Tab-separated table of C-alpha atoms in Angstrom:
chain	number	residue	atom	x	y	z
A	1	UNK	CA	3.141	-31.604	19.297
A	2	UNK	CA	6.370	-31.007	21.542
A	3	UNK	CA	7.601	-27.787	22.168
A	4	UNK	CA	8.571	-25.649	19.690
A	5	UNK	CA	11.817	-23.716	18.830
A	6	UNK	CA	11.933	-20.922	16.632
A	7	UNK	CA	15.222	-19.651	15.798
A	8	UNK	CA	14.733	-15.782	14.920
A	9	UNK	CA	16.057	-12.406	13.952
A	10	UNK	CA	14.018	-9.734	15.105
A	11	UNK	CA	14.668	-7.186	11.863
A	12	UNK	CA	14.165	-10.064	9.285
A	13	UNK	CA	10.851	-10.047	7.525
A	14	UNK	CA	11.489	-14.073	7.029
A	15	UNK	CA	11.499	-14.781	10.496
A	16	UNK	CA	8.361	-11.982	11.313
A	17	UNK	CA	6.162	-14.053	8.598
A	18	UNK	CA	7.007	-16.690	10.840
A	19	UNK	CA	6.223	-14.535	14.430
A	20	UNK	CA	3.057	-13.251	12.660
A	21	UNK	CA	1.548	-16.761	12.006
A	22	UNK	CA	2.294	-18.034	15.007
A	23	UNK	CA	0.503	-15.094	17.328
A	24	UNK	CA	-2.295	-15.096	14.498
A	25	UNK	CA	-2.679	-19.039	15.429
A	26	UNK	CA	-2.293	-18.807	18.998
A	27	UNK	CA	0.709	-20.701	18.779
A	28	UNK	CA	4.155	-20.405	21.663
A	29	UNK	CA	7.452	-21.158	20.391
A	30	UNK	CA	10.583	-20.714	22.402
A	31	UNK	CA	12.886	-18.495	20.553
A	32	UNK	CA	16.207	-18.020	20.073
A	33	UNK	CA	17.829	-15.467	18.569
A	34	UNK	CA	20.547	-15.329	15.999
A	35	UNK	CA	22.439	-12.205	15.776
A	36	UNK	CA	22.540	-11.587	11.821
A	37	UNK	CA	23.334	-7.814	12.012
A	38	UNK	CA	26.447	-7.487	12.805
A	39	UNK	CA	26.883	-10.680	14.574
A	40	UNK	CA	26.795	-12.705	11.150
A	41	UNK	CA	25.823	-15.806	13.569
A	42	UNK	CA	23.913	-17.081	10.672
A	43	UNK	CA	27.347	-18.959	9.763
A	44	UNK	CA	28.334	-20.169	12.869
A	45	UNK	CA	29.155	-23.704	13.431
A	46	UNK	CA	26.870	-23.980	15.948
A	47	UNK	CA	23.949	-22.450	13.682
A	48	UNK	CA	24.886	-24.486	10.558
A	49	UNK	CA	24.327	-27.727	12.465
A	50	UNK	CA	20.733	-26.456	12.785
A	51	UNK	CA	20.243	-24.711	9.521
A	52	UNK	CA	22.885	-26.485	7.137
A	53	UNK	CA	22.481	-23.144	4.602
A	54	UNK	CA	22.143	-20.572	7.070
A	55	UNK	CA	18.700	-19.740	6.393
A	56	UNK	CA	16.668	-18.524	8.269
A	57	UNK	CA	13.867	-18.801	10.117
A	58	UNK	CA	13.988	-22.422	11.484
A	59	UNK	CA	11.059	-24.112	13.135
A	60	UNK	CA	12.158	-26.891	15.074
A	61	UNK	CA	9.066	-29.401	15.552
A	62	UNK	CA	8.878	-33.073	16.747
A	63	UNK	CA	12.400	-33.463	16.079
A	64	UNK	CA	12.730	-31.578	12.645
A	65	UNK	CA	14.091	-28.452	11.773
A	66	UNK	CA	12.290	-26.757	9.359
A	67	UNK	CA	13.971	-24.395	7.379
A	68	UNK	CA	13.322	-21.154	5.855
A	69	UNK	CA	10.260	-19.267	5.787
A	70	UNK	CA	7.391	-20.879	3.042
A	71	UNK	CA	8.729	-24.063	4.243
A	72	UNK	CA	7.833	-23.476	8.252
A	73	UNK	CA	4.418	-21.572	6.903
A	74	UNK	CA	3.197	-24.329	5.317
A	75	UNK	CA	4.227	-26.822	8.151
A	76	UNK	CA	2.238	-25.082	10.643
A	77	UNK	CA	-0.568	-24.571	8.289
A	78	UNK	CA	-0.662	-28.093	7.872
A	79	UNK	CA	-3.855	-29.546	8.478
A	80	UNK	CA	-5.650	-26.268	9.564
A	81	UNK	CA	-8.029	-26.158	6.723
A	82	UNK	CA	-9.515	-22.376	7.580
A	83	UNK	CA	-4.966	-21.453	6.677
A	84	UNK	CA	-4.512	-24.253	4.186
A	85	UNK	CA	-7.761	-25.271	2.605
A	86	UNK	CA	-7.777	-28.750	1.835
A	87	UNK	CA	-9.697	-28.462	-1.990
A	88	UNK	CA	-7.360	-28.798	-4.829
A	89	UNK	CA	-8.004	-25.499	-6.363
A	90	UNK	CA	-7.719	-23.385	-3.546
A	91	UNK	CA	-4.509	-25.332	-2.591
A	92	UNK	CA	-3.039	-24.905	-5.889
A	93	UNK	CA	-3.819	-20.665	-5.046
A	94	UNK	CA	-2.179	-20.654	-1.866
A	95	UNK	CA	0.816	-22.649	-2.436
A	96	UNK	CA	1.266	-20.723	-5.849
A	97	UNK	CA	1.175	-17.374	-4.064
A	98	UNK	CA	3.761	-18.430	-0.951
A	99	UNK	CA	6.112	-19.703	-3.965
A	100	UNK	CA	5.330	-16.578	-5.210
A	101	UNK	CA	6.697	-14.739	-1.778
A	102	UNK	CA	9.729	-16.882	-1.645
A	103	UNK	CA	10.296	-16.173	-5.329
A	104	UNK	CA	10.077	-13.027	-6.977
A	105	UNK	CA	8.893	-11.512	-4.659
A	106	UNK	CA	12.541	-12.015	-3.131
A	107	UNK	CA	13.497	-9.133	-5.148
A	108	UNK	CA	11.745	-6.953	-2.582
A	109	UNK	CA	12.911	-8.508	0.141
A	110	UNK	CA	16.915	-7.442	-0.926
A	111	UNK	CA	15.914	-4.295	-1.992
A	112	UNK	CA	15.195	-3.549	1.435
A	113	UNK	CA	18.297	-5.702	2.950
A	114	UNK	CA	20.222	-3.433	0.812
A	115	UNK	CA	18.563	-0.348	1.740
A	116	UNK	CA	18.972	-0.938	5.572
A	117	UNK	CA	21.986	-2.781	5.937
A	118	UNK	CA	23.950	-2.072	2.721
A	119	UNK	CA	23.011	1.394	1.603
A	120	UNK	CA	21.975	1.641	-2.129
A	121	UNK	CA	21.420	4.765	-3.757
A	122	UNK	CA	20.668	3.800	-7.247
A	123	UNK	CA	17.155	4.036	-7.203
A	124	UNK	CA	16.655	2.816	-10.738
A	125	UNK	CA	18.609	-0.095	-10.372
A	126	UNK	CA	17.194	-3.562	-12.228
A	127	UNK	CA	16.774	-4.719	-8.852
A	128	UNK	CA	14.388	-1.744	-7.810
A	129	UNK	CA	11.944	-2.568	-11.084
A	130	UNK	CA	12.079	-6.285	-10.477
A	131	UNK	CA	10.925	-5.790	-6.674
A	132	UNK	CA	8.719	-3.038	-7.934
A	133	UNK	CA	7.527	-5.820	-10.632
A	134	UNK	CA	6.768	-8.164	-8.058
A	135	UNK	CA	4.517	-5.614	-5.982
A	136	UNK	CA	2.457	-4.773	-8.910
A	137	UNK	CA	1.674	-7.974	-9.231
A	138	UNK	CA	0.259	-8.839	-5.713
A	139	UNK	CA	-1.104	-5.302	-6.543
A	140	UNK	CA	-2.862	-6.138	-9.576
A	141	UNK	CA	-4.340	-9.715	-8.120
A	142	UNK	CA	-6.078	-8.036	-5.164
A	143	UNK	CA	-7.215	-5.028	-7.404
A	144	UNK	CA	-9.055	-7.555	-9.209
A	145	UNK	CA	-10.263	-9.442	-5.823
A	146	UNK	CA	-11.797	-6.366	-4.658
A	147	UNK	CA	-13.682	-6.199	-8.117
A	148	UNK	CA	-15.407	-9.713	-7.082
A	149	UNK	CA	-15.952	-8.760	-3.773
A	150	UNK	CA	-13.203	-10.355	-2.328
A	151	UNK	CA	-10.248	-8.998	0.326
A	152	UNK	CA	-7.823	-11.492	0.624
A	153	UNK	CA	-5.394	-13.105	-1.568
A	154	UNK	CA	-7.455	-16.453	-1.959
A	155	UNK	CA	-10.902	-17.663	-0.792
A	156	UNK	CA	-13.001	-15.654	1.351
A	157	UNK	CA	-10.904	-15.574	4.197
A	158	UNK	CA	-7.095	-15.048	5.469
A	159	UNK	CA	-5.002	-18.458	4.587
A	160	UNK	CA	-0.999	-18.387	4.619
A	161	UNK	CA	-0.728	-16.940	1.223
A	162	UNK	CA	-1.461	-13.716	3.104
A	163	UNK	CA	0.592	-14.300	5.343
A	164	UNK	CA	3.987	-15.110	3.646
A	165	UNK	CA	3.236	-11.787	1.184
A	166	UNK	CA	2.743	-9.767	4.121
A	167	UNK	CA	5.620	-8.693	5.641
A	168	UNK	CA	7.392	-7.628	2.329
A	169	UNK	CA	4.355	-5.866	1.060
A	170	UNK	CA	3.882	-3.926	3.954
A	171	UNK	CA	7.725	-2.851	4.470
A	172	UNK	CA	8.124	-1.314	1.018
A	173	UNK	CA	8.537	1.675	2.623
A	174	UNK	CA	11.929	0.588	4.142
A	175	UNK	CA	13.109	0.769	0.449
A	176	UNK	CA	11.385	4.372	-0.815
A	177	UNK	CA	8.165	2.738	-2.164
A	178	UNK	CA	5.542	4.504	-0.877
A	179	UNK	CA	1.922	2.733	-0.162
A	180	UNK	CA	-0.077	5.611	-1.876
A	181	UNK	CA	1.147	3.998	-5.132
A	182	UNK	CA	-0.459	0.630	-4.231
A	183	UNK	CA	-4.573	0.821	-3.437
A	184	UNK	CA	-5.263	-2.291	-3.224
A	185	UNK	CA	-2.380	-3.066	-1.040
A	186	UNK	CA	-2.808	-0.405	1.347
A	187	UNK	CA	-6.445	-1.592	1.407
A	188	UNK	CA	-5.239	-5.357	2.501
A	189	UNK	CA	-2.449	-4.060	4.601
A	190	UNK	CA	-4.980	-2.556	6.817
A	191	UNK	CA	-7.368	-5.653	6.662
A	192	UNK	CA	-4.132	-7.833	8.099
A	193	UNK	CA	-3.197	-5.337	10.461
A	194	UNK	CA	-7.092	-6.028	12.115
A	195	UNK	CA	-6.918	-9.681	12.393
A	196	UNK	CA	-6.988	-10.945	15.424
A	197	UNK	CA	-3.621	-12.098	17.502
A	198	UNK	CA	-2.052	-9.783	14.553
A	199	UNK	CA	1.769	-9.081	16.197
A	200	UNK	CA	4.015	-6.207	14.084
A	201	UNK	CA	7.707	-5.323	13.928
A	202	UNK	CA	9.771	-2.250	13.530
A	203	UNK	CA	9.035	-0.523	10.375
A	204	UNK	CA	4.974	-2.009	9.852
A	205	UNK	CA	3.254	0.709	9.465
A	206	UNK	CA	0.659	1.425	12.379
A	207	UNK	CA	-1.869	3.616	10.749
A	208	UNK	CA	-3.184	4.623	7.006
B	1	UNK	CA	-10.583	20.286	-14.177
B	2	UNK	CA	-7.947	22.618	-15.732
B	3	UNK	CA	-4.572	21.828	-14.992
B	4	UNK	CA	-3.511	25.100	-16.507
B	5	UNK	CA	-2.153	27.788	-14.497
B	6	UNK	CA	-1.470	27.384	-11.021
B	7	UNK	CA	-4.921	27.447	-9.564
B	8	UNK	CA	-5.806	23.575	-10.830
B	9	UNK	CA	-8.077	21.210	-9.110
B	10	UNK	CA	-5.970	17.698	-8.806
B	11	UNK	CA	-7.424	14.384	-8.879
B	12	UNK	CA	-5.770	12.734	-5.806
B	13	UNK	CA	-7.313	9.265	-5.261
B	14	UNK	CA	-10.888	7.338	-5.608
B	15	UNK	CA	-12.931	8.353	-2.943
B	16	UNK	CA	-13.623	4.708	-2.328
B	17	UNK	CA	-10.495	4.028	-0.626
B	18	UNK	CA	-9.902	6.517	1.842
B	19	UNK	CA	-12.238	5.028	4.959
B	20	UNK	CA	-13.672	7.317	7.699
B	21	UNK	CA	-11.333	7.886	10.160
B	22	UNK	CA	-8.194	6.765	8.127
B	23	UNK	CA	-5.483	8.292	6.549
B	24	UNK	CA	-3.133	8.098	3.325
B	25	UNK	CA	-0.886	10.043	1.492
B	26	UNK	CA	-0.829	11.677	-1.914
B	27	UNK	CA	1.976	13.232	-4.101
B	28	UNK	CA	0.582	16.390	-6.374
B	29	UNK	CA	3.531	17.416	-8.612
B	30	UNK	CA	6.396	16.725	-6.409
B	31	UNK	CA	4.309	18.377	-3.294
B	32	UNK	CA	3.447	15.860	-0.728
B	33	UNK	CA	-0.016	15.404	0.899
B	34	UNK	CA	-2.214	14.183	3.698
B	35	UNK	CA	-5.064	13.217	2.974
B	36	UNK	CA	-7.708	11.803	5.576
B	37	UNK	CA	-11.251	11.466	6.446
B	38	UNK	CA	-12.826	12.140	9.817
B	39	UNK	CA	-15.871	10.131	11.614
B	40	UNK	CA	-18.515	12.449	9.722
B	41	UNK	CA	-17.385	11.209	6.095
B	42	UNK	CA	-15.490	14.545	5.174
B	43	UNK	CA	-11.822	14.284	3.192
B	44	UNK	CA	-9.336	16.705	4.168
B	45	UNK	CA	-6.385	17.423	2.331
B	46	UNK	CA	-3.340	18.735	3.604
B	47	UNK	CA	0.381	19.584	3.283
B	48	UNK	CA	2.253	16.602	4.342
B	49	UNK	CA	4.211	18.136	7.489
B	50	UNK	CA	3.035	18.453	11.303
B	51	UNK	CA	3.796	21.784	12.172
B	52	UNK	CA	5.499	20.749	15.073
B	53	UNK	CA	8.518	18.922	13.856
B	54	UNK	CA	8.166	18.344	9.944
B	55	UNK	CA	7.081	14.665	10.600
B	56	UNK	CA	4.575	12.863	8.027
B	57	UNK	CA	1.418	13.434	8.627
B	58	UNK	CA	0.550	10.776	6.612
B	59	UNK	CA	1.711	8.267	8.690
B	60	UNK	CA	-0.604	9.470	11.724
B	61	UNK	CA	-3.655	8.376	12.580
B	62	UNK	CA	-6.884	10.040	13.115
B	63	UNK	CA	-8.857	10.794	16.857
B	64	UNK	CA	-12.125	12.388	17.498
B	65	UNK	CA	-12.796	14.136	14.559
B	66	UNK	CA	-8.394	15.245	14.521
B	67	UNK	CA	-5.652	14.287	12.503
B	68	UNK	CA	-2.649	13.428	15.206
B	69	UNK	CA	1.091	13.239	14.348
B	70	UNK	CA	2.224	9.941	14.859
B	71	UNK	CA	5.271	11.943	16.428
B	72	UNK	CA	4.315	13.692	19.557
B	73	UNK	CA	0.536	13.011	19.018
B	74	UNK	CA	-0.399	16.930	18.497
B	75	UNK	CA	-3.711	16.944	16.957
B	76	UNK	CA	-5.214	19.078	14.330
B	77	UNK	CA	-8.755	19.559	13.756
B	78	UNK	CA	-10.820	19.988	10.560
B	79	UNK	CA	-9.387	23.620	9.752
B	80	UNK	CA	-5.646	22.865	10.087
B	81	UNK	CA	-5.250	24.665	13.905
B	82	UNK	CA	-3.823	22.278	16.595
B	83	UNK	CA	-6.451	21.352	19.240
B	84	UNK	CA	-4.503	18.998	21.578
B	85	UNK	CA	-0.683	18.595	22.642
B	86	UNK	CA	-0.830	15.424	24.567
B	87	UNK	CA	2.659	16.844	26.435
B	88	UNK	CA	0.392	20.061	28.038
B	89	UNK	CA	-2.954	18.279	27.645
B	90	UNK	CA	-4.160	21.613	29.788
B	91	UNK	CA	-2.619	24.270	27.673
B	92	UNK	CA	-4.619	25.976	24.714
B	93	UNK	CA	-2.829	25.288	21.688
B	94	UNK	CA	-2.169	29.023	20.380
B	95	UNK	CA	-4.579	29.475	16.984
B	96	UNK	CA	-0.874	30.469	14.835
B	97	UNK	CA	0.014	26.668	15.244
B	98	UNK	CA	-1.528	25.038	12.578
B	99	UNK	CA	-1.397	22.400	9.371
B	100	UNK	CA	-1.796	23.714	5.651
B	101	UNK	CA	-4.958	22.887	4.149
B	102	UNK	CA	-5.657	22.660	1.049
B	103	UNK	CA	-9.257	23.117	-1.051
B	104	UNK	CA	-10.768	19.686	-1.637
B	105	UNK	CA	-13.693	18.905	-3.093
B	106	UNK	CA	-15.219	15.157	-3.799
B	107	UNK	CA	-16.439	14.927	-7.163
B	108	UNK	CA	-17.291	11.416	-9.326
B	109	UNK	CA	-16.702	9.268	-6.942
B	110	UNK	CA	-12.733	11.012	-6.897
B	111	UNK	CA	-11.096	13.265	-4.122
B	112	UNK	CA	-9.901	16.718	-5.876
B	113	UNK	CA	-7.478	19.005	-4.421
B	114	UNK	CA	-6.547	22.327	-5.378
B	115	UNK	CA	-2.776	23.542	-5.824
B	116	UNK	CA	-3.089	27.106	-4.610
B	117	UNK	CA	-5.358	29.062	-2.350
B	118	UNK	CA	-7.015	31.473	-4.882
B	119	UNK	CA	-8.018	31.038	-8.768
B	120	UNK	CA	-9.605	28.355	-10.116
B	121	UNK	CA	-13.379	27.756	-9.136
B	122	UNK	CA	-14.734	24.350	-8.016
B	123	UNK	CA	-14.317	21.203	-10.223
B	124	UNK	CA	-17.446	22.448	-12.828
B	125	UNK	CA	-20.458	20.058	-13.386
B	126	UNK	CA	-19.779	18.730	-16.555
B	127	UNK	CA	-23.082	17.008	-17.464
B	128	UNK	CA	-21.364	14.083	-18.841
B	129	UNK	CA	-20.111	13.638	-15.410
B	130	UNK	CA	-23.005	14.349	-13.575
B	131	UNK	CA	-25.288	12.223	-15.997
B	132	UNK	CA	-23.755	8.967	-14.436
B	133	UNK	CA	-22.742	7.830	-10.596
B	134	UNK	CA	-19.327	6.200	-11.581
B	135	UNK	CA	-18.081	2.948	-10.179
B	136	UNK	CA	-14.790	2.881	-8.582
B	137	UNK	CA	-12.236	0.579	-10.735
B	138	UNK	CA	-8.513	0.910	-9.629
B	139	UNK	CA	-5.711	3.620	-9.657
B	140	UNK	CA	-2.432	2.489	-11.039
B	141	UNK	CA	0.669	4.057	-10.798
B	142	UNK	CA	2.437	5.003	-13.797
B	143	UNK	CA	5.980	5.417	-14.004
B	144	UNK	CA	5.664	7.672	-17.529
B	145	UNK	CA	5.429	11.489	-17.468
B	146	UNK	CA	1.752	12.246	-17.346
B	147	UNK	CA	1.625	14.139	-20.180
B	148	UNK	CA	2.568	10.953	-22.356
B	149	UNK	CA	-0.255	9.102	-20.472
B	150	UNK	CA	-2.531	11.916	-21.018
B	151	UNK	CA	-2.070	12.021	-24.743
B	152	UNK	CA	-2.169	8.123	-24.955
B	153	UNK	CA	-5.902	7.489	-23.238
B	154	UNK	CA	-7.454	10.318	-25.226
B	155	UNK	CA	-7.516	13.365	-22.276
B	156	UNK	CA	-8.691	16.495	-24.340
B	157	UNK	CA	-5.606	19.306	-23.885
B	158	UNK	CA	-5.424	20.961	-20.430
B	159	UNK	CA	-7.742	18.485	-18.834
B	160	UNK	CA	-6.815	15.764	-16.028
B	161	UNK	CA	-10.206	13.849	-16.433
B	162	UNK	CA	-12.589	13.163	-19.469
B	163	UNK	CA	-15.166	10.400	-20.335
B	164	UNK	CA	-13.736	8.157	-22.571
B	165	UNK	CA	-15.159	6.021	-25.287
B	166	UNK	CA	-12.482	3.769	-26.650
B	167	UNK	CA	-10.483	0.696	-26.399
B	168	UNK	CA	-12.675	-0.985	-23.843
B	169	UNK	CA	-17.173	-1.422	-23.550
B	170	UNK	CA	-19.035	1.294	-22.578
B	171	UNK	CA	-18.086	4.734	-20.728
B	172	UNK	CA	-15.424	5.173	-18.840
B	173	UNK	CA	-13.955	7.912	-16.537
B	174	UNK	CA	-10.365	8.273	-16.451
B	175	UNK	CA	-8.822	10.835	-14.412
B	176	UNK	CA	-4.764	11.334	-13.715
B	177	UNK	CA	-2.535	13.098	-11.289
B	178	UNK	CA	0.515	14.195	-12.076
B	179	UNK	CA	2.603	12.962	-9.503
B	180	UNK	CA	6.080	14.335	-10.432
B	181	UNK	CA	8.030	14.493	-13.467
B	182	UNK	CA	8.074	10.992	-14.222
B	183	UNK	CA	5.336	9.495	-12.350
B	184	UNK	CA	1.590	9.949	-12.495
B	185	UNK	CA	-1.273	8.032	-10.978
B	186	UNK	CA	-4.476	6.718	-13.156
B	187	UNK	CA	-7.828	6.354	-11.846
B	188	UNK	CA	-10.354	4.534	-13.663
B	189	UNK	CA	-14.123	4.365	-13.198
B	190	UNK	CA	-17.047	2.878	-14.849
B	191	UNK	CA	-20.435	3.948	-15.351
B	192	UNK	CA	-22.540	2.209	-12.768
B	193	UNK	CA	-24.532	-0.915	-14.078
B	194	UNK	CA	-21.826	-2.398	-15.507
B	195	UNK	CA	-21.124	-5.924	-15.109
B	196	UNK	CA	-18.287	-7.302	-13.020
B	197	UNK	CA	-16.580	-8.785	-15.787
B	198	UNK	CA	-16.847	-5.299	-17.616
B	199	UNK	CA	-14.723	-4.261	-14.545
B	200	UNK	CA	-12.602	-6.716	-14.825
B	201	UNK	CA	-11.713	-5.557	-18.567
B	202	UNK	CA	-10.990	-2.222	-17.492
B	203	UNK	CA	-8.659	-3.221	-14.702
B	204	UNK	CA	-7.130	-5.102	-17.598
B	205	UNK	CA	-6.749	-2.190	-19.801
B	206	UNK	CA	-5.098	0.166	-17.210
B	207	UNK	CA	-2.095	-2.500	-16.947
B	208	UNK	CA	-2.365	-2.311	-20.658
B	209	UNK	CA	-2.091	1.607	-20.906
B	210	UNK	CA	0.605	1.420	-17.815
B	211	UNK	CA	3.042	-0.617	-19.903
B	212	UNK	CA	2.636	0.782	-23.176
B	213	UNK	CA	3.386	4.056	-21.694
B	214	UNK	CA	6.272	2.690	-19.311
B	215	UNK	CA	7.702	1.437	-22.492
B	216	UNK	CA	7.335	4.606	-24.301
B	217	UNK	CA	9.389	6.627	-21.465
B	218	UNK	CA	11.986	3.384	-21.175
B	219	UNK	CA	10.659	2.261	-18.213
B	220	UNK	CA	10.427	-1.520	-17.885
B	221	UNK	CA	9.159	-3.429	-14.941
B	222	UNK	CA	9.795	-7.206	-15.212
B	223	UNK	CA	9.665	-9.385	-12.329
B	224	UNK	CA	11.531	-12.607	-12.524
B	225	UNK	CA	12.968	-15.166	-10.369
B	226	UNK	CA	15.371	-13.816	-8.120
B	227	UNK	CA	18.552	-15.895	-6.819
């Protein structure tokens, strides 16, 4: 593989999923960083040529530039089985759950863009109980994991479904929801936090 | 039990997930809490606020048998008083420096606190408790005023926990804080022996009783995809 180029915004969960696999694998990517807030270099000409839709992260890898979060997860995943696993079923979990992180789960992600950047004050807003929806469903799936034994998303082991719902999971705070309302993700929280090669970023919380 | 009067015992979380030497936090009618274990297995339960400068406790971590602040670091030992300020680690923290604690007891496999200092003895041994060691489930929070919830699962009047017989197999012990005004947290447990998939069903029917009663108070959470 030729070297790697991660385009990245330090305060963007996106591009920390993207940080946290990386150090979790081992992997070095050059970065470069885009000044979002308050540079708005996300749509620059310059940055459009490598991300046509602004998004970000971007992965560039033999050539390609990968775009968006879910998308670079699963490219580095790629054929690391213990990340990825390779039987059908367990594939079908994992993928299902980083759709999941790139899809409703989104609704957590702006709630917290709003709350940082924007300033919201309307606490009950539709947009708080979708995000809050969202949580107690990730909330829900690993109370019932922990009733089988289990403590991670799928399987018996991390794989990149943790990994792409961890970031907005564990910055709910950012947007008034505390962990205390969420067991079992407080419980998982702190059994990401001790993986080895685990990296945070501003607003992770240490302890608890 | 009672939750009458002021001198109530609280049901704050399962015992099960607060881990030796970890911390979390807890909201008791609008006042907030730290709530931690040291090495030795004992919960402490505290007012959520380092005497130093109002920061979280919550959010610290704990040290040799201490809570610290995750602010300056001061640490407070098993009775509240501050035992270390890492700034003048050679001064004797004065005894008048210290954190609130509350009363806590560990009861059923649950972590009790109690609202005031005086009134209100111990959580009793009700022998319907005691018969049984109870099975952690889940706690769910509840977006409904806890009295609704209360009413809904079957709590006898006054009462924050009961064994209850109904809806789901077998016994099962529900207990609920009253987090605020609008907000309460259920904790479920099973009697032990019971299968996993018995478990399972009572998971089920907390997500059951948590959107019947969000509905009730006009409370609806619906995730969806998001553009």
């Amino acid at each position: 593989m030729s070297a790697l180029v991660l385009y990245d915004d330090e305060l963007d969960e996106d591009c920390y999923r993207v940080r946290l696999f990386l150090s979790l694998l081992g992997v070095e990517a050059r970065r470069v960083v885009v000044d979002v807030v308050p540079g708005g270099e996300q749509d620059s000409a310059a940055f459009r040529a490598v991300s046509p839709a602004g998004v970000l992260p971007v992965l560039r890898m033999d050539g390609q530039a990968v775009c968006g979060a879910q998308a670079v997860l699963l490219a580095l995943a790629h054929g690391r089985a213990e990340w990825l696993p390779e039987g059908a079923a367990d594939f079908a979990r994992v993928v299902h759950w980083v759709q999941f992180a790139g899809g409703p789960l989104r609704a957590a992600l702006l709630m917290r863009r709003a709350s940082l950047f924007a300033g919201v004050g309307d606490e009950q807003s539709a947009r708080r109980r979708a995000a809050v929806a969202a949580l107690r469903i990730v909330e829900d799936h690993l109370a019932h994991r922990w009733l089988d034994g289990g403590q991670w998303v799928v399987g018996e082991g991390p794989t990149v479904a943790d990994i792409a719902l961890f970031p907005t999971v564990a910055l709910c705070r950012d947007w008034g929801e505390e962990h205390s309302a969420y067991p079992a993700l407080r419980r998982w929280v702190r059994a990401v936090r001790a993986l080895p090669g685990f990296v945070t970023m501003p607003g992770i919380p240490d302890y608890g | 039990m009672s939750v009458t009067g002021e001198g109530g015992w609280y049901p704050l979380m399962l015992s099960a997930d607060l881990a030796p030497d970890t911390t979390a936090g807890s909201t008791m009618l609008g006042r907030d809490l730290a709530v931690w274990r040291d090495g030795q297995g004992q919960a402490h339960v505290w007012d959520d606020r380092c005497p130093h400068r109002g920061m979280r406790l919550s959010l610290g971590f704990v040290r040799e048998g201490a809570l610290a602040c995750l602010y300056h670091g001061w640490r407070f030992g098993a009775d509240g008083r501050c035992v270390h300020i890492p700034a003048h680690p050679d001064l004797s923290p004065p005894g008048t420096i210290r954190a609130a604690p509350l009363r806590v007891a560990e009861r059923w496999g649950l972590i009790w606190a109690a609202a005031a200092d005086e009134g209100g003895a111990l959580p009793e041994d009700d022998p319907a408790l005691a018969a049984v060691s109870w099975v952690p489930v889940r706690s769910l929070r509840i977006e409904a005023p806890w009295q609704g919830v209360a009413g809904a699962i079957g709590l006898p009047e006054g009462e924050l926990a009961a064994v209850l017989d109904r809806d789901v197999d077998g016994r099962v012990l529900a207990a609920l804080l009253p987090v605020g005004e609008g907000a309460c947290m259920l904790h479920l447990l099973a009697a032990e022996l019971a299968e996993v998939a018995r478990l399972h069903d009572l998971a089920d029917w907390g997500q059951d009783v948590r959107a019947r009663a969000e509905e009730r108070a006009g409370q609806v959470f619906l995730a969806g995809a998001v553009a």
